[in-house]
PDB file of C-alpha atoms in Angstrom:
ATOM      1  CA  MET A  47      31.129  -6.539  10.854  1.00  0.00           C
ATOM      2  CA  GLY A  48      31.018  -3.334   9.764  1.00  0.00           C
ATOM      3  CA  GLY A  49      27.325  -2.530  10.339  1.00  0.00           C
ATOM      4  CA  VAL A  50      25.179  -0.052   8.235  1.00  0.00           C
ATOM      5  CA  ASP A  51      28.268   1.668   6.880  1.00  0.00           C
ATOM      6  CA  ARG A  52      29.488  -1.297   5.475  1.00  0.00           C
ATOM      7  CA  LEU A  53      26.408  -2.365   3.523  1.00  0.00           C
ATOM      8  CA  ALA A  54      25.938   0.783   2.230  1.00  0.00           C
ATOM      9  CA  SER A  55      29.647   0.774   0.553  1.00  0.00           C
ATOM     10  CA  VAL A  56      29.166  -2.607  -0.519  1.00  0.00           C
ATOM     11  CA  THR A  57      25.559  -2.195  -1.993  1.00  0.00           C
ATOM     12  CA  GLU A  58      26.786   1.586  -3.678  1.00  0.00           C
ATOM     13  CA  LYS A  59      29.520  -0.668  -5.799  1.00  0.00           C
ATOM     14  CA  LEU A  60      27.116  -3.701  -6.453  1.00  0.00           C
ATOM     15  CA  VAL A  61      23.924  -2.180  -7.254  1.00  0.00           C
ATOM     16  CA  PRO A  62      25.172  -0.267 -10.454  1.00  0.00           C
ATOM     17  CA  VAL A  63      26.430  -3.498 -11.432  1.00  0.00           C
ATOM     18  CA  MET A  64      23.448  -5.644 -11.461  1.00  0.00           C
ATOM     19  CA  ALA A  65      21.768  -2.741 -12.509  1.00  0.00           C
ATOM     20  CA  ALA A  66      24.002  -3.227 -15.598  1.00  0.00           C
ATOM     21  CA  PHE A  67      23.237  -7.318 -16.302  1.00  0.00           C
ATOM     22  CA  PHE A  68      20.037  -6.238 -16.300  1.00  0.00           C
ATOM     23  CA  LEU A  69      20.054  -3.904 -19.116  1.00  0.00           C
ATOM     24  CA  ILE A  70      22.121  -5.714 -21.154  1.00  0.00           C
ATOM     25  CA  GLY A  71      20.644  -8.822 -20.805  1.00  0.00           C
ATOM     26  CA  GLY A  72      16.967  -7.244 -21.867  1.00  0.00           C
ATOM     27  CA  LEU A  73      18.704  -5.855 -24.421  1.00  0.00           C
ATOM     28  CA  GLY A  74      20.132  -9.552 -25.430  1.00  0.00           C
ATOM     29  CA  VAL A  75      16.765 -11.057 -25.486  1.00  0.00           C
ATOM     30  CA  LEU A  76      15.083  -7.701 -27.515  1.00  0.00           C
ATOM     31  CA  VAL A  77      17.623  -8.594 -30.396  1.00  0.00           C
ATOM     32  CA  VAL A  78      17.461 -12.678 -29.812  1.00  0.00           C
ATOM     33  CA  ARG A  79      13.919 -12.019 -30.352  1.00  0.00           C
ATOM     34  CA  PHE A  80      13.628  -9.599 -32.745  1.00  0.00           C
ATOM     35  CA  GLN A  81      11.133 -11.083 -34.869  1.00  0.00           C
ATOM     36  CA  TYR A  82       8.511 -11.279 -31.987  1.00  0.00           C
ATOM     37  CA  ILE A  83       8.401  -6.960 -31.048  1.00  0.00           C
ATOM     38  CA  PRO A  84       6.266  -6.378 -34.509  1.00  0.00           C
ATOM     39  CA  ASP A  85       3.852  -9.037 -33.308  1.00  0.00           C
ATOM     40  CA  THR A  86       3.987  -8.226 -29.444  1.00  0.00           C
ATOM     41  CA  PHE A  87       2.785  -4.491 -29.916  1.00  0.00           C
ATOM     42  CA  GLY A  88       0.000  -5.569 -32.262  1.00  0.00           C
ATOM     43  CA  LEU A  89      -1.643  -7.791 -29.637  1.00  0.00           C
ATOM     44  CA  ILE A  90      -1.186  -5.042 -26.854  1.00  0.00           C
ATOM     45  CA  PHE A  91      -2.847  -2.679 -28.956  1.00  0.00           C
ATOM     46  CA  LYS A  92      -5.357  -5.132 -30.109  1.00  0.00           C
ATOM     47  CA  TYR A  93      -6.453  -6.017 -27.057  1.00  0.00           C
ATOM     48  CA  ALA A  94      -6.000  -3.321 -24.682  1.00  0.00           C
ATOM     49  CA  PHE A  95      -8.927  -1.390 -26.400  1.00  0.00           C
ATOM     50  CA  ARG A  96     -10.832  -4.396 -26.538  1.00  0.00           C
ATOM     51  CA  PRO A  97     -14.634  -3.842 -24.081  1.00  0.00           C
ATOM     52  CA  GLN A  98     -13.377  -6.684 -21.534  1.00  0.00           C
ATOM     53  CA  ALA A  99     -10.075  -4.593 -20.975  1.00  0.00           C
ATOM     54  CA  ILE A 100     -11.734  -1.547 -20.339  1.00  0.00           C
ATOM     55  CA  ILE A 101     -14.322  -3.092 -17.984  1.00  0.00           C
ATOM     56  CA  GLY A 102     -11.680  -4.749 -16.026  1.00  0.00           C
ATOM     57  CA  GLY A 103      -9.842  -1.965 -15.717  1.00  0.00           C
ATOM     58  CA  GLY A 104     -12.662   0.131 -14.470  1.00  0.00           C
ATOM     59  CA  PHE A 105     -13.501  -2.640 -11.965  1.00  0.00           C
ATOM     60  CA  GLY A 106      -9.702  -2.605 -10.944  1.00  0.00           C
ATOM     61  CA  MET A 107      -9.798   0.963 -10.679  1.00  0.00           C
ATOM     62  CA  ALA A 108     -12.934   0.649  -8.372  1.00  0.00           C
ATOM     63  CA  ILE A 109     -11.135  -1.453  -5.955  1.00  0.00           C
ATOM     64  CA  LYS A 110      -7.879   0.409  -5.753  1.00  0.00           C
ATOM     65  CA  THR A 111     -10.054   3.438  -4.759  1.00  0.00           C
ATOM     66  CA  ALA A 112     -12.084   1.622  -2.320  1.00  0.00           C
ATOM     67  CA  ILE A 113      -9.381   0.203  -0.659  1.00  0.00           C
ATOM     68  CA  SER A 114      -7.320   3.211  -0.535  1.00  0.00           C
ATOM     69  CA  GLN A 115      -9.976   5.482   0.676  1.00  0.00           C
ATOM     70  CA  GLY A 116     -10.881   3.140   3.263  1.00  0.00           C
ATOM     71  CA  ALA A 117      -6.850   3.061   4.605  1.00  0.00           C
ATOM     72  CA  LYS A 118      -6.891   6.855   4.591  1.00  0.00           C
ATOM     73  CA  ARG A 119      -9.849   6.668   6.617  1.00  0.00           C
ATOM     74  CA  GLY A 120      -9.321   3.974   8.888  1.00  0.00           C
ATOM     75  CA  LEU A 121      -5.686   6.025   9.427  1.00  0.00           C
ATOM     76  CA  PHE A 122      -7.160   8.929  10.061  1.00  0.00           C
ATOM     77  CA  SER A 123      -9.764   7.396  12.448  1.00  0.00           C
ATOM     78  CA  ASN A 124      -7.831   6.222  14.839  1.00  0.00           C
ATOM     79  CA  GLU A 125      -3.796   6.624  13.711  1.00  0.00           C
ATOM     80  CA  ALA A 126      -3.445   3.041  13.501  1.00  0.00           C
ATOM     81  CA  GLY A 127      -0.368   1.941  11.530  1.00  0.00           C
ATOM     82  CA  MET A 128       1.141   5.874  12.061  1.00  0.00           C
ATOM     83  CA  GLY A 129       2.987   5.286  15.313  1.00  0.00           C
ATOM     84  CA  SER A 130       2.182   8.450  17.015  1.00  0.00           C
ATOM     85  CA  THR A 131       0.046   6.580  19.697  1.00  0.00           C
ATOM     86  CA  PRO A 132       2.363   3.922  21.078  1.00  0.00           C
ATOM     87  CA  HIS A 133       4.199   6.853  22.176  1.00  0.00           C
ATOM     88  CA  ALA A 134       1.351   7.848  24.756  1.00  0.00           C
ATOM     89  CA  HIS A 135       0.763   4.183  25.707  1.00  0.00           C
ATOM     90  CA  ALA A 136       4.703   3.972  26.441  1.00  0.00           C
ATOM     91  CA  LEU A 137       4.521   6.846  28.841  1.00  0.00           C
ATOM     92  CA  ALA A 138       1.663   5.408  30.954  1.00  0.00           C
ATOM     93  CA  ALA A 139       2.007   4.567  34.275  1.00  0.00           C
ATOM     94  CA  VAL A 140       0.850   0.843  34.790  1.00  0.00           C
ATOM     95  CA  LYS A 141       2.243  -1.922  36.696  1.00  0.00           C
ATOM     96  CA  ASN A 142       1.760  -4.357  33.860  1.00  0.00           C
ATOM     97  CA  PRO A 143       2.358  -3.664  30.275  1.00  0.00           C
ATOM     98  CA  HIS A 144      -0.255  -6.017  29.158  1.00  0.00           C
ATOM     99  CA  GLU A 145      -2.934  -3.713  30.244  1.00  0.00           C
ATOM    100  CA  GLN A 146      -1.796  -1.129  28.786  1.00  0.00           C
ATOM    101  CA  GLY A 147      -1.900  -3.071  25.239  1.00  0.00           C
ATOM    102  CA  CYS A 148      -5.155  -3.984  25.874  1.00  0.00           C
ATOM    103  CA  VAL A 149      -6.368  -0.523  26.509  1.00  0.00           C
ATOM    104  CA  ALA A 150      -4.677   0.629  23.214  1.00  0.00           C
ATOM    105  CA  MET A 151      -6.320  -2.308  21.511  1.00  0.00           C
ATOM    106  CA  VAL A 152      -9.621  -1.340  23.217  1.00  0.00           C
ATOM    107  CA  GLY A 153      -9.385   2.266  22.168  1.00  0.00           C
ATOM    108  CA  VAL A 154      -9.151   1.536  18.213  1.00  0.00           C
ATOM    109  CA  CYS A 155     -12.263  -0.488  18.184  1.00  0.00           C
ATOM    110  CA  TYR A 156     -13.896   1.939  20.566  1.00  0.00           C
ATOM    111  CA  LEU A 157     -12.976   4.703  18.373  1.00  0.00           C
ATOM    112  CA  PHE A 158     -14.107   2.975  15.139  1.00  0.00           C
ATOM    113  CA  VAL A 159     -17.355   1.432  16.499  1.00  0.00           C
ATOM    114  CA  LEU A 160     -17.740   5.315  17.774  1.00  0.00           C
ATOM    115  CA  PHE A 161     -17.095   6.844  14.639  1.00  0.00           C
ATOM    116  CA  CYS A 162     -19.169   4.571  12.432  1.00  0.00           C
ATOM    117  CA  ILE A 163     -22.076   4.756  14.645  1.00  0.00           C
ATOM    118  CA  VAL A 164     -22.161   8.652  14.372  1.00  0.00           C
ATOM    119  CA  HIS A 165     -21.076   8.545  10.559  1.00  0.00           C
ATOM    120  CA  ASN A 166     -24.500   6.514  10.163  1.00  0.00           C
ATOM    121  CA  PHE A 167     -26.805   8.489  12.330  1.00  0.00           C
ATOM    122  CA  TRP A 168     -25.586  11.694  10.808  1.00  0.00           C
ATOM    123  CA  LEU A 169     -26.107  10.256   7.546  1.00  0.00           C
ATOM    124  CA  GLU A 170     -29.904   9.148   8.430  1.00  0.00           C
ATOM    125  CA  LEU A 171     -30.576  12.460  10.617  1.00  0.00           C
ATOM    126  CA  ILE A 172     -29.532  15.150   8.078  1.00  0.00           C
ATOM    127  CA  CYS A 173     -28.885  13.643   4.705  1.00  0.00           C
ATOM    128  CA  LYS A 174     -31.994  12.247   4.576  1.00  0.00           C
ATOM    129  CA  ASN A 175     -33.960  15.578   6.150  1.00  0.00           C
TER     130      ASN A 175
END
């Protein structure tokens, strides 16, 4: 069939054509609907600086930060999703691969629970004194 090389050859010719169609189509819409451009920018600036927009942006940023920090801490506490731990588990000499898979899953849970308990004790004992 050709594989990756053929796919790369086709896409390197197809993507610029698709981008050109997209840009020409977008410019065509702007030309046809030119009379709406000033009103559109007016609405953008009118509603962008209202209290609802500012509060919504603040909540959005808070949620984004919480998810980002949680993902970072989860990743660095047990390397889930990094792909380094499966290499170690793949080298284990076990009769049944299912057992090693269960050990890998339980290890993440134990590490996470241990991390949370130690962190909470640290907060209670050290930070409050």
